[in-house]
mmCIF file of C-alpha atoms and ligand atoms in Angstrom:
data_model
loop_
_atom_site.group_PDB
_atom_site.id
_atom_site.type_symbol
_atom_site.label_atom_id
_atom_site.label_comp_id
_atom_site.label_asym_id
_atom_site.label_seq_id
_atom_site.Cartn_x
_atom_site.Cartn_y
_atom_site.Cartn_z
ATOM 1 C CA UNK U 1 91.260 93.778 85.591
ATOM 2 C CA UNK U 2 93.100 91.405 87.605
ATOM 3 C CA UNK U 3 92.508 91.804 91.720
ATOM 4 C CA UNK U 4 95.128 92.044 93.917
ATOM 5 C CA UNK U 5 94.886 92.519 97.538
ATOM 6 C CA UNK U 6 97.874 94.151 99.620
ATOM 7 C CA UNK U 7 98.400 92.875 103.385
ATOM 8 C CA UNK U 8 101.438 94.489 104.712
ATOM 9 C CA UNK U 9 100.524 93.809 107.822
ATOM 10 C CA UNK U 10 103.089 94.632 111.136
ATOM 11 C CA UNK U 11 106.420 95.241 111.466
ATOM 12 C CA UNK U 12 108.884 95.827 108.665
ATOM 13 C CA UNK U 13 105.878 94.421 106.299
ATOM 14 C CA UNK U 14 104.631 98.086 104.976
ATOM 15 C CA UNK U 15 108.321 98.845 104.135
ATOM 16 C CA UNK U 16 108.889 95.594 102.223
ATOM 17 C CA UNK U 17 105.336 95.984 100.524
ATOM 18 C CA UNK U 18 105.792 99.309 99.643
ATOM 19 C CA UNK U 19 108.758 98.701 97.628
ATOM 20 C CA UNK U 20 107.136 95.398 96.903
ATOM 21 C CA UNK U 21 103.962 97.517 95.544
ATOM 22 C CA UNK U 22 106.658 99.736 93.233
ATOM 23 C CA UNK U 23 107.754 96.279 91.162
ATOM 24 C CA UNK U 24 104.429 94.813 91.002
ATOM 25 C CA UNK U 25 102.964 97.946 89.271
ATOM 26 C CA UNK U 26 105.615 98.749 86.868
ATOM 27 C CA UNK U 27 106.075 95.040 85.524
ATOM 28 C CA UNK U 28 102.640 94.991 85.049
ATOM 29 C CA UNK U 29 102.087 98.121 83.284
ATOM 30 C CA UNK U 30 105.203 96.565 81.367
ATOM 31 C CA UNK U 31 103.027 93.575 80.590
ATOM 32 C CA UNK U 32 99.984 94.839 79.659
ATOM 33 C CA UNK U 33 98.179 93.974 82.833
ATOM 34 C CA UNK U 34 95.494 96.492 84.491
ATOM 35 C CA UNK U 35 95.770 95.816 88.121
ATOM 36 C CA UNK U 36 93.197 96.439 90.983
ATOM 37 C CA UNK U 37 94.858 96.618 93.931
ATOM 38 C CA UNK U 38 93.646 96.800 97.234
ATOM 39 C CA UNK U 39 95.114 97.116 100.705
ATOM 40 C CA UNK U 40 93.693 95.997 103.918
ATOM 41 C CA UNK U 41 95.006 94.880 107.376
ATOM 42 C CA UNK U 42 95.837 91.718 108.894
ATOM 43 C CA UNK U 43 97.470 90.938 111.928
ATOM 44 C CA UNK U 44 98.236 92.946 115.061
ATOM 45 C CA UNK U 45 97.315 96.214 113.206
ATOM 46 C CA UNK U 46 93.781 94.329 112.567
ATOM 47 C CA UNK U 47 93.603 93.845 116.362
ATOM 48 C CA UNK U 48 94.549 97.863 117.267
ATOM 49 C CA UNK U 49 92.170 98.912 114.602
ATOM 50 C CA UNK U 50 89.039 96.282 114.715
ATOM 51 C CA UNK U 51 89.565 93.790 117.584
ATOM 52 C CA UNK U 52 90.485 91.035 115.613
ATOM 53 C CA UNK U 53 93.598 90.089 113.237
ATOM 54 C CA UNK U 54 91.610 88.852 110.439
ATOM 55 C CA UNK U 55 88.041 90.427 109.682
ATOM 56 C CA UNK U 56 85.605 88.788 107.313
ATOM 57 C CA UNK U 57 85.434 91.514 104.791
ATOM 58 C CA UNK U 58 88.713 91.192 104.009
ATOM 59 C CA UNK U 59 88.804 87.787 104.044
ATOM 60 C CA UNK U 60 86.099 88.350 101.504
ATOM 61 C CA UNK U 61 87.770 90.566 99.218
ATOM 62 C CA UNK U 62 90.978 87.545 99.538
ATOM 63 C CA UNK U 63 88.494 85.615 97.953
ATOM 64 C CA UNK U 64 87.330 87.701 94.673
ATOM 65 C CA UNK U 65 91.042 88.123 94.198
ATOM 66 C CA UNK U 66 93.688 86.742 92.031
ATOM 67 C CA UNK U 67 96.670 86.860 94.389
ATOM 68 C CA UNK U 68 97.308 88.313 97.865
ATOM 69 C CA UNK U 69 100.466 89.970 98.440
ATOM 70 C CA UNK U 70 101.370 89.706 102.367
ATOM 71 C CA UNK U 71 104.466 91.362 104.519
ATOM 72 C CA UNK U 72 104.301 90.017 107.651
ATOM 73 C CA UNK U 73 102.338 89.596 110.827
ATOM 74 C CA UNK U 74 103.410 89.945 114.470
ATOM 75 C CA UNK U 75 105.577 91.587 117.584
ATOM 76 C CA UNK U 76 105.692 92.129 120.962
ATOM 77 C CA UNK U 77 103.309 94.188 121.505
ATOM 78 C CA UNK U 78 101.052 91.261 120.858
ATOM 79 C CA UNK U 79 102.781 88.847 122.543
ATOM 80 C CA UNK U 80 101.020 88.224 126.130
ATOM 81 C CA UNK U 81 97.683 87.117 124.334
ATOM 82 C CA UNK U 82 96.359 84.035 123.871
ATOM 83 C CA UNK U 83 97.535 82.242 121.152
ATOM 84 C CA UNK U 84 93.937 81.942 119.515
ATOM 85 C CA UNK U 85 93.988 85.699 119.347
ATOM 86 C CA UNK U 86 97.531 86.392 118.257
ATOM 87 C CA UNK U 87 98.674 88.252 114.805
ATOM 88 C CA UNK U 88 99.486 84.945 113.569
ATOM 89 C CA UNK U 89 96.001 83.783 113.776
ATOM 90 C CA UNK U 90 95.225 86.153 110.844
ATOM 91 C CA UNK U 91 97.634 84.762 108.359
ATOM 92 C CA UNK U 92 96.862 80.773 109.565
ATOM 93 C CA UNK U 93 92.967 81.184 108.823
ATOM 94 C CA UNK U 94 93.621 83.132 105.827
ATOM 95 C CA UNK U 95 95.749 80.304 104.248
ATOM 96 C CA UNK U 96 92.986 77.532 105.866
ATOM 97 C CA UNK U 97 89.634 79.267 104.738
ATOM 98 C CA UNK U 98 91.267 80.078 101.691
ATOM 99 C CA UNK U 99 92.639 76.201 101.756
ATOM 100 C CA UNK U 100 96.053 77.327 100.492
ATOM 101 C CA UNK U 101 97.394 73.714 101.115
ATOM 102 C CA UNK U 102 100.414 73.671 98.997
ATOM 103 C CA UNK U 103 103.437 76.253 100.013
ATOM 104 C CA UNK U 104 106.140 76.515 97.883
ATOM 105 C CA UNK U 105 109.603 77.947 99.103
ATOM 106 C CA UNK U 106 112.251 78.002 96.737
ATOM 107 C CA UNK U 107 115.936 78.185 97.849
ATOM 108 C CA UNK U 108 118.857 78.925 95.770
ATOM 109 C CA UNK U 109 121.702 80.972 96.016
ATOM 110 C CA UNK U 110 122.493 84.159 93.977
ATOM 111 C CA UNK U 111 125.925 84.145 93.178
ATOM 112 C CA UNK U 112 126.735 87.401 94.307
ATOM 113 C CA UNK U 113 125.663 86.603 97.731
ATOM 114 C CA UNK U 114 128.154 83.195 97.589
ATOM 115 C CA UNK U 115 130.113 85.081 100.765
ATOM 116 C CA UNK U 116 126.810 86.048 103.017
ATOM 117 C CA UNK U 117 126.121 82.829 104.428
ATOM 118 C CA UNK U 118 127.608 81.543 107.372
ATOM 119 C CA UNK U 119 128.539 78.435 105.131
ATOM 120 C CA UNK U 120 131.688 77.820 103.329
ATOM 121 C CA UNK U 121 131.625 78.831 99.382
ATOM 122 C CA UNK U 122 131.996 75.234 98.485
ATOM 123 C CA UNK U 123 129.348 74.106 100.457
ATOM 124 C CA UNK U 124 126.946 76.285 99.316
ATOM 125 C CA UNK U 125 127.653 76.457 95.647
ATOM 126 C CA UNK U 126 124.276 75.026 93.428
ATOM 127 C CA UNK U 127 122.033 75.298 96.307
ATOM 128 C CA UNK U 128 118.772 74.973 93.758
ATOM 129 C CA UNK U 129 115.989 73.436 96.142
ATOM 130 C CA UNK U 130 112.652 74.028 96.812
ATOM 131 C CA UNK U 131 110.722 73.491 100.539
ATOM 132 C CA UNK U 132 107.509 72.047 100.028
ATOM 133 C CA UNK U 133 105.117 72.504 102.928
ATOM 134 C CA UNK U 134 101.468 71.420 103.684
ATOM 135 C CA UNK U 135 99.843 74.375 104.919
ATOM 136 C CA UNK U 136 96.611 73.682 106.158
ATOM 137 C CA UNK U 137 96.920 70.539 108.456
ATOM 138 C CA UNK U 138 98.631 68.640 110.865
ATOM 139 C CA UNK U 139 100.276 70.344 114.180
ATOM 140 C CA UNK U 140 99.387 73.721 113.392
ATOM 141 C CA UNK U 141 95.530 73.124 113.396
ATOM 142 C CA UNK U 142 95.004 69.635 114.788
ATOM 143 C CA UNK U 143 92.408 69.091 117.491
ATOM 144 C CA UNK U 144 92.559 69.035 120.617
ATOM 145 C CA UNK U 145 94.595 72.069 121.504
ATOM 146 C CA UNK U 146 94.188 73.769 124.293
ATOM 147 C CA UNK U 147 96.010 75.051 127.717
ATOM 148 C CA UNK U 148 94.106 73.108 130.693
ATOM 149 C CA UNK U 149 94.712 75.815 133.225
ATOM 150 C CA UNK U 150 91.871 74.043 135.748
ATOM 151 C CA UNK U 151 94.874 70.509 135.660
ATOM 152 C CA UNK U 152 97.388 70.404 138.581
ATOM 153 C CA UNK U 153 100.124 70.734 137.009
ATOM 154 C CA UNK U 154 98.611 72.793 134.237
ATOM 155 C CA UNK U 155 98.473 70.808 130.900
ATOM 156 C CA UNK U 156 98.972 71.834 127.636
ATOM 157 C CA UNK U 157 98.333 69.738 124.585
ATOM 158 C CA UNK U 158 98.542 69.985 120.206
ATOM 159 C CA UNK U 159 97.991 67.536 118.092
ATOM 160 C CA UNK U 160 99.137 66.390 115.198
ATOM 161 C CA UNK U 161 96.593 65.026 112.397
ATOM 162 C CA UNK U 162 96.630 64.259 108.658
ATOM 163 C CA UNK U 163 94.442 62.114 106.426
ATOM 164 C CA UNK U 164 95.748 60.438 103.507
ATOM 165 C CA UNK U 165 94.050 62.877 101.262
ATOM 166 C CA UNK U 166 95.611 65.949 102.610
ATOM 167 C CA UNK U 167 99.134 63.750 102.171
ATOM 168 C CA UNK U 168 98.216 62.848 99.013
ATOM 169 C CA UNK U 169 97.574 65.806 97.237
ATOM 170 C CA UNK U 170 100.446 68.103 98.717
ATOM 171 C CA UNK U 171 102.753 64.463 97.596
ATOM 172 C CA UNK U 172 101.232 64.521 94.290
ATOM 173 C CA UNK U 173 102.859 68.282 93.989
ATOM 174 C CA UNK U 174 105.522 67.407 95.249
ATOM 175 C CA UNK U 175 106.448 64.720 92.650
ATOM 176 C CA UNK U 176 104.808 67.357 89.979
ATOM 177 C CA UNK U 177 107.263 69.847 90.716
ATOM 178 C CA UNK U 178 110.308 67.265 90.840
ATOM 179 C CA UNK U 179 109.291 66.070 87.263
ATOM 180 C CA UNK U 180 110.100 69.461 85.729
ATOM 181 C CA UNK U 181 113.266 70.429 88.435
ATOM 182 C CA UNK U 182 116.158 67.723 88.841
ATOM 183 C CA UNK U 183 113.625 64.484 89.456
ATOM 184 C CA UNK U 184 114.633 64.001 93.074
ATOM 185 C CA UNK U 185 112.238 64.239 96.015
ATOM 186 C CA UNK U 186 112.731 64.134 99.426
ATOM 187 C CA UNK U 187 110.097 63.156 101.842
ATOM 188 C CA UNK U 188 110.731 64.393 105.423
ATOM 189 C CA UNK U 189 109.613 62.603 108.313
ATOM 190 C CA UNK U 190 109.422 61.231 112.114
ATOM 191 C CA UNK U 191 108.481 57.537 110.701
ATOM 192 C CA UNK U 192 110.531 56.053 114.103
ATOM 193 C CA UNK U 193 108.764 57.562 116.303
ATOM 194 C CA UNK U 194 105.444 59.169 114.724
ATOM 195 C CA UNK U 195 102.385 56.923 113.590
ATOM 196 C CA UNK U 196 101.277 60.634 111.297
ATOM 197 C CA UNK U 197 104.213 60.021 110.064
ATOM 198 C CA UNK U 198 104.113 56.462 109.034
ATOM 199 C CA UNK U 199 101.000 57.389 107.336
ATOM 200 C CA UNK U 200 102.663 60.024 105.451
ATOM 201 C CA UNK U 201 105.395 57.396 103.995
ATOM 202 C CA UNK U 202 102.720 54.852 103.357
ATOM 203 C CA UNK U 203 100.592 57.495 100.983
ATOM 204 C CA UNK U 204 103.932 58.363 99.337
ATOM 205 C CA UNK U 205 105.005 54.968 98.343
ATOM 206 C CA UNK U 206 101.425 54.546 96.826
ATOM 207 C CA UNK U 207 102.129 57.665 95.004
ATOM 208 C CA UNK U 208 105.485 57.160 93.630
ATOM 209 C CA UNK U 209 104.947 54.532 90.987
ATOM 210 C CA UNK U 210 102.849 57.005 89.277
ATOM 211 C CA UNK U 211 106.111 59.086 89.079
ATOM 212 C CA UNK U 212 108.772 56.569 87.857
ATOM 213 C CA UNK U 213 110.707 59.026 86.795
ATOM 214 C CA UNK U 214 111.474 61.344 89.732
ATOM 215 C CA UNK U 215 113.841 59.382 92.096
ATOM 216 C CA UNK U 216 112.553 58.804 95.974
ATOM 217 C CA UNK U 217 114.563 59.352 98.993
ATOM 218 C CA UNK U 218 112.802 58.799 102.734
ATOM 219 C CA UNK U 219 114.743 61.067 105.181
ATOM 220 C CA UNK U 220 114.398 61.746 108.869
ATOM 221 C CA UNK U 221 113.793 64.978 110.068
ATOM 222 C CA UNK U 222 116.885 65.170 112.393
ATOM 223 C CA UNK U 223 118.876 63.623 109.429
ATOM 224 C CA UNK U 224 117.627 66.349 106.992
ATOM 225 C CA UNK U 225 118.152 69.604 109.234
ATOM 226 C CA UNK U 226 122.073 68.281 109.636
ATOM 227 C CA UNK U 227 122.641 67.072 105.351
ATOM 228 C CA UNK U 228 121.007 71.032 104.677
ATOM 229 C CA UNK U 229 124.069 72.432 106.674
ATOM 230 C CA UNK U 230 126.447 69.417 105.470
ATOM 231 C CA UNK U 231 125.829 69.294 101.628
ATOM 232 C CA UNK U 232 122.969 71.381 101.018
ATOM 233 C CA UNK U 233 123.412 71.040 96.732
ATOM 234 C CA UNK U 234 121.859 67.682 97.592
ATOM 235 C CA UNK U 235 118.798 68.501 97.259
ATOM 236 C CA UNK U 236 115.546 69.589 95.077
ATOM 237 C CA UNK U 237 112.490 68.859 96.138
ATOM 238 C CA UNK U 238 111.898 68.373 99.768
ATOM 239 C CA UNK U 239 108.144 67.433 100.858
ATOM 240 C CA UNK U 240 107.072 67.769 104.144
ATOM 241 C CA UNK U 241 104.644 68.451 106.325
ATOM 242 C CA UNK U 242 103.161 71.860 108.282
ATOM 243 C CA UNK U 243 105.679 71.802 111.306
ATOM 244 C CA UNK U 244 109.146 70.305 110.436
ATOM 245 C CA UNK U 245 108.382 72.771 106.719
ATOM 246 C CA UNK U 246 108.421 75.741 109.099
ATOM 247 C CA UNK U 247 111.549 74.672 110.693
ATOM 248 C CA UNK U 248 113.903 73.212 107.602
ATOM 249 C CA UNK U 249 112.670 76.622 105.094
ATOM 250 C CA UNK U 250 114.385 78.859 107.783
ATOM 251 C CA UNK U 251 117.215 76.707 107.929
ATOM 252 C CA UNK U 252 117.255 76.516 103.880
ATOM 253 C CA UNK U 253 116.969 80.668 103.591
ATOM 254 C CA UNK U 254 119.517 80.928 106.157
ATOM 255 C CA UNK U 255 122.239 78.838 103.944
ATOM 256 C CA UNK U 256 122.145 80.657 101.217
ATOM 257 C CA UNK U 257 122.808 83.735 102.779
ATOM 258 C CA UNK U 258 119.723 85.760 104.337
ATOM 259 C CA UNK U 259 116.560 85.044 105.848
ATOM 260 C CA UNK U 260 115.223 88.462 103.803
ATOM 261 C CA UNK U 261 115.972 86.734 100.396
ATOM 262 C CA UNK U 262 113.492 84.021 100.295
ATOM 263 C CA UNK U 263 110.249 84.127 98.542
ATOM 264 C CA UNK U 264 107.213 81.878 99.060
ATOM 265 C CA UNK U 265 103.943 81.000 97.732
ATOM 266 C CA UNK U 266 100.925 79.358 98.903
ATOM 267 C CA UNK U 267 98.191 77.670 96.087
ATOM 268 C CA UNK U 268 95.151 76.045 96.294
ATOM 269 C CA UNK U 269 93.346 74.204 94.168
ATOM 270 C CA UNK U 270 91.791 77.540 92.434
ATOM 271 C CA UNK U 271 93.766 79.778 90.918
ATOM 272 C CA UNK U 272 94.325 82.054 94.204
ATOM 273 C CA UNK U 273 97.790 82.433 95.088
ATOM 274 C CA UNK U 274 99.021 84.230 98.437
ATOM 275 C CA UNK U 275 102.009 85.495 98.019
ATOM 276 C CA UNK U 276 104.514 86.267 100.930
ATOM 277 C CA UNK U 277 108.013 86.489 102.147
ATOM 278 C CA UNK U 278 109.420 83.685 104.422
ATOM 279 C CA UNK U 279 110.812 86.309 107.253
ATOM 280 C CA UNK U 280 108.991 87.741 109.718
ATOM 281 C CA UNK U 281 108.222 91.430 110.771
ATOM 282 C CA UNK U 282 111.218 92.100 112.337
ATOM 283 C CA UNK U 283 109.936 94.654 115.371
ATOM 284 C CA UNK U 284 113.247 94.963 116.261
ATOM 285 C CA UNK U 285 114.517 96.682 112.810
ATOM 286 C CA UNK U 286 110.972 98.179 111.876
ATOM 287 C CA UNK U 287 110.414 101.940 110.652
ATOM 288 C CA UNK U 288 114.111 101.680 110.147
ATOM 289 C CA UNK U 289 114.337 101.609 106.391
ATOM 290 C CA UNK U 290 116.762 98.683 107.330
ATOM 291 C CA UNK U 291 114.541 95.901 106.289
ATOM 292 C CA UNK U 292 115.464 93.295 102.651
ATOM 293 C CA UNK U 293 112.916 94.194 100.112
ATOM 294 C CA UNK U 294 114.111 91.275 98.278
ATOM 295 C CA UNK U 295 111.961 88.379 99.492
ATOM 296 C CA UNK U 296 108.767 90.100 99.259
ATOM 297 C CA UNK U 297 110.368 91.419 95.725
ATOM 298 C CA UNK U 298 110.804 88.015 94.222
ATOM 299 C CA UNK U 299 107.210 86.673 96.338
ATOM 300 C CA UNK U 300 105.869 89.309 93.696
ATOM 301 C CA UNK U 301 107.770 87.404 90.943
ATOM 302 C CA UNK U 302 105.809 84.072 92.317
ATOM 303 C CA UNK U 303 102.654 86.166 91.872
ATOM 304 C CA UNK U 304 103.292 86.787 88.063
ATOM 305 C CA UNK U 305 104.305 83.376 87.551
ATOM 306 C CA UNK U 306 101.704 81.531 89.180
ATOM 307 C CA UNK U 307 98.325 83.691 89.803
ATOM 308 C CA UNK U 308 98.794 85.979 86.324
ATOM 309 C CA UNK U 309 100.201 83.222 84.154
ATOM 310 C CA UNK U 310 103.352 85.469 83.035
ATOM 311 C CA UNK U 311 106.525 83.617 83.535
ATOM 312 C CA UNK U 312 108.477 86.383 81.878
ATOM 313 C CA UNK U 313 107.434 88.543 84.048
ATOM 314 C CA UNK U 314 108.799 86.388 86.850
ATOM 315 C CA UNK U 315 112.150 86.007 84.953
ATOM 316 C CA UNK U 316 112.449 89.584 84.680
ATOM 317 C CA UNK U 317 112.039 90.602 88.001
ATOM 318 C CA UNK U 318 114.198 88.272 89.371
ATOM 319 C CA UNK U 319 117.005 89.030 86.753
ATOM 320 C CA UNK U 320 116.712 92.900 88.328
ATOM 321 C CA UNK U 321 117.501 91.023 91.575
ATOM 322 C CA UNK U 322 120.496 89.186 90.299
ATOM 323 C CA UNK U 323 122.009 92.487 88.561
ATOM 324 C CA UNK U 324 121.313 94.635 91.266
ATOM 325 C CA UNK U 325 123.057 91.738 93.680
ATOM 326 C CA UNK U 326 126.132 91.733 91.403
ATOM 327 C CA UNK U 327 126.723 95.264 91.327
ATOM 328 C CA UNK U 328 127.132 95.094 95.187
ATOM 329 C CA UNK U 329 123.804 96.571 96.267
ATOM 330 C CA UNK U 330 123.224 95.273 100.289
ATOM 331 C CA UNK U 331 120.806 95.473 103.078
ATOM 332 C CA UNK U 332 122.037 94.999 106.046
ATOM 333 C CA UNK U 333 121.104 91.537 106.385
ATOM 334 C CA UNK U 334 123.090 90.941 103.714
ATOM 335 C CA UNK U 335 126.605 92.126 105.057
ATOM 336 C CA UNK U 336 128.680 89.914 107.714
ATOM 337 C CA UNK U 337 130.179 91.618 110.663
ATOM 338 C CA UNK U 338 133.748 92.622 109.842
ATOM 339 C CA UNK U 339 132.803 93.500 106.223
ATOM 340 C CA UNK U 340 132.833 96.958 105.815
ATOM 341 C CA UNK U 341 130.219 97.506 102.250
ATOM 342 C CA UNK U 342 128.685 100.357 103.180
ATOM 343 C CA UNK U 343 124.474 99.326 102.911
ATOM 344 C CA UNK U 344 121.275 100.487 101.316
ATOM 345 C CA UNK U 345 117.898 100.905 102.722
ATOM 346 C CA UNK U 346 115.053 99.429 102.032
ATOM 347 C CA UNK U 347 113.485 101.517 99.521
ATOM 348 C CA UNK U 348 116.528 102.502 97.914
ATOM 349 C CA UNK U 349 116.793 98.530 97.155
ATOM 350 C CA UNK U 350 113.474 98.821 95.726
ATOM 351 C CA UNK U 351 114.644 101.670 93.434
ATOM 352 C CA UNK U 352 117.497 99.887 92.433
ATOM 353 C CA UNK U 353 115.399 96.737 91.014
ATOM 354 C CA UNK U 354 112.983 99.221 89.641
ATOM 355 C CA UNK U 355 115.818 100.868 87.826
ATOM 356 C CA UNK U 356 117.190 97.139 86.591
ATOM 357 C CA UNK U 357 113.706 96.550 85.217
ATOM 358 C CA UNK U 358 114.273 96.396 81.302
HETATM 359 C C1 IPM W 1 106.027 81.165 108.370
HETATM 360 C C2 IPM W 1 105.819 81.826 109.700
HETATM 361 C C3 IPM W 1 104.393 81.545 110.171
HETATM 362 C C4 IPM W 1 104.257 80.048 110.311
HETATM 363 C C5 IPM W 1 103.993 82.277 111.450
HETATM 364 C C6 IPM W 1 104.131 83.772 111.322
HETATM 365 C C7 IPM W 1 102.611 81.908 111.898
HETATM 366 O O1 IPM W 1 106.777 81.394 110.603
HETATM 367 O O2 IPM W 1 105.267 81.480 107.441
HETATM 368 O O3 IPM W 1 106.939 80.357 108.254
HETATM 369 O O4 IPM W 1 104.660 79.476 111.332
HETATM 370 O O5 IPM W 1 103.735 79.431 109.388
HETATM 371 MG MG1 MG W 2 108.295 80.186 109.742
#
């Protein structure tokens, strides 16, 4: 029995894990896998039902799992609180108590979906790169933090902290995944103007001769956000850390067509996987049945590839994807204004891939 524990947490993430659900169940049964799933909240739903976005059963039952499969967390309804108490609390302390370090966003572009970015064909053409973020450190959950509300003028401070361990072991993937992609790695930075930073280049130039074969490029993080939009193809492996990974995977989605199409997942150094798409819960579209099953969809493919051990899984559920892409199958997202497609919902996407599951 392999564990699996469902989060679809707020917003469009029970559509998108519904359908998400539907794939995950059927390529297992197809592989010979007996699942135990399980489904809990997290997020704002956590905080209507039980006062809290993240309780310690279920962060419990995360543990004795396999793999986690989340939606998404978050909305307005949630918005005026503090943000120690938000929706988004939920998801950061389940990826830093379950020390999910290492997140892996892959970009590419499917053909079929060449003329839904906002990007000229020739720009985008071979976009095959993946957005490697620390997780668990630096801006995101360095101390102090705080609003100083008693200061005149009110203060409000974050901070920004790594130690060369945490660099080294999210670098050390980072080459790692190079060496069996195109052997290219980008390090982003702020080395001009950030001492974290400088400390981040210093731990990957220690690292790198280990990796003579995978070639080393040093970028800027201004630099990088304008070469995704100039000549995207550039790239394969970009490492970076928690912050400026948040910021250049939207931008990465976004080129290659839709925000709703990219997958991610986020390992440890267990097995444990949590698997979830890069887009957010969408209040304004939610209940809809407008929402992109897609990212969770292939997130699900990341699950069979990394937590189950069954890359053909993987393969085959993102091969549904492409076919179902090709024959002209969109979500909304998917469609530019002017173009008149006519577009699916959500869970008649999900059908779709179901159907194009051989
Ligand atoms: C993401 C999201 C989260 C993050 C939010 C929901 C806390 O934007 O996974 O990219 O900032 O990490
Ligand atoms: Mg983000």
């Amino acid at each position: 029995m392999e564990k699996v524990l469902l989060l679809p947490g707020d917003g469009i993430g029970p559509e998108v894990v519904a359908q998400a659900r539907r794939v995950l169940e059927v390529s297992a049964s197809q592989y010979g896998v007996d699942l135990d799933l399980e489904e809990a909240g997290i997020g704002g739903n956590s905080i209507d039902d039980h006062g809290t976005p993240l309780r310690e059963e279920v962060l419990d039952i995360a543990r004795q799992s396999k793999a986690i499969l989340l939606g998404a967390v978050g909305g307005p309804r949630w918005d005026d609180l503090p943000v120690l108490d938000r929706p988004e609390r939920g998801l950061l302390r389940m990826r830093s108590e379950l020390g999910l370090f290492a997140n892996l966003r892959p970009a590419s572009v499917f053909p079929a979906l060449v003329s839904a970015s906002t990007l000229r064909p020739e720009v985008i053409e071979g976009i095959d790169m993946l957005v490697l973020r620390e997780l668990t450190g630096g801006l995101y959950f360095g101390e102090p933090r705080g609003i100083d509300e008693s200061a005149a003028p009110v203060r409000a401070c974050n901070s920004m902290v790594y130690d060369e361990n945490e660099i080294e072991r999210i670098v050390r993937v980072g080459f790692e995944s190079a060496r069996i992609r195109r052997k290219h790695l980008t390090h982003v930075h702020k080395a001009n103007v950030l001492e974290v930073s400088q400390l981040w280049v210093r731990v990957v130039d220690r690292v790198a001769p280990d990796y003579p074969d995978v070639e080393l490029v040093h970028q800027l993080v201004d630099s990088c956000a304008m070469l995704l939009v100039r000549d995207p193809a550039r790239f394969d492996v970009i490492v970076t850390g928690n912050m400026f990974g948040d910021i250049l995977s939207d931008e990465a989605a976004m080129i290659t067509g839709s925000l709703g199409m990219l997958p991610s997942a986020s390992l440890g150094e267990g097995g444990l996987g949590l698997y979830e798409p890069v887009h957010g819960s969408a209040p304004d579209i939610a209940g809809q049945d407008k929402a992109n099953p897609l990212a969770t969809i292939l997130s699900v493919a990341m699950l069979f590839e990394h937590s189950l051990s069954l890359p053909e899984a993987g393969r085959s559920i993102r091969q549904a994807v492409t076919a179902v892409l090709a024959k002209g199958a969109r979500t909304p997202d998917l469609i530019l204004e002017g173009d008149c497609t006519k577009p699916v919902g959500c869970a008649e996407m999900g059908t779709l891939v179901l159907e194009g599951l051989s």
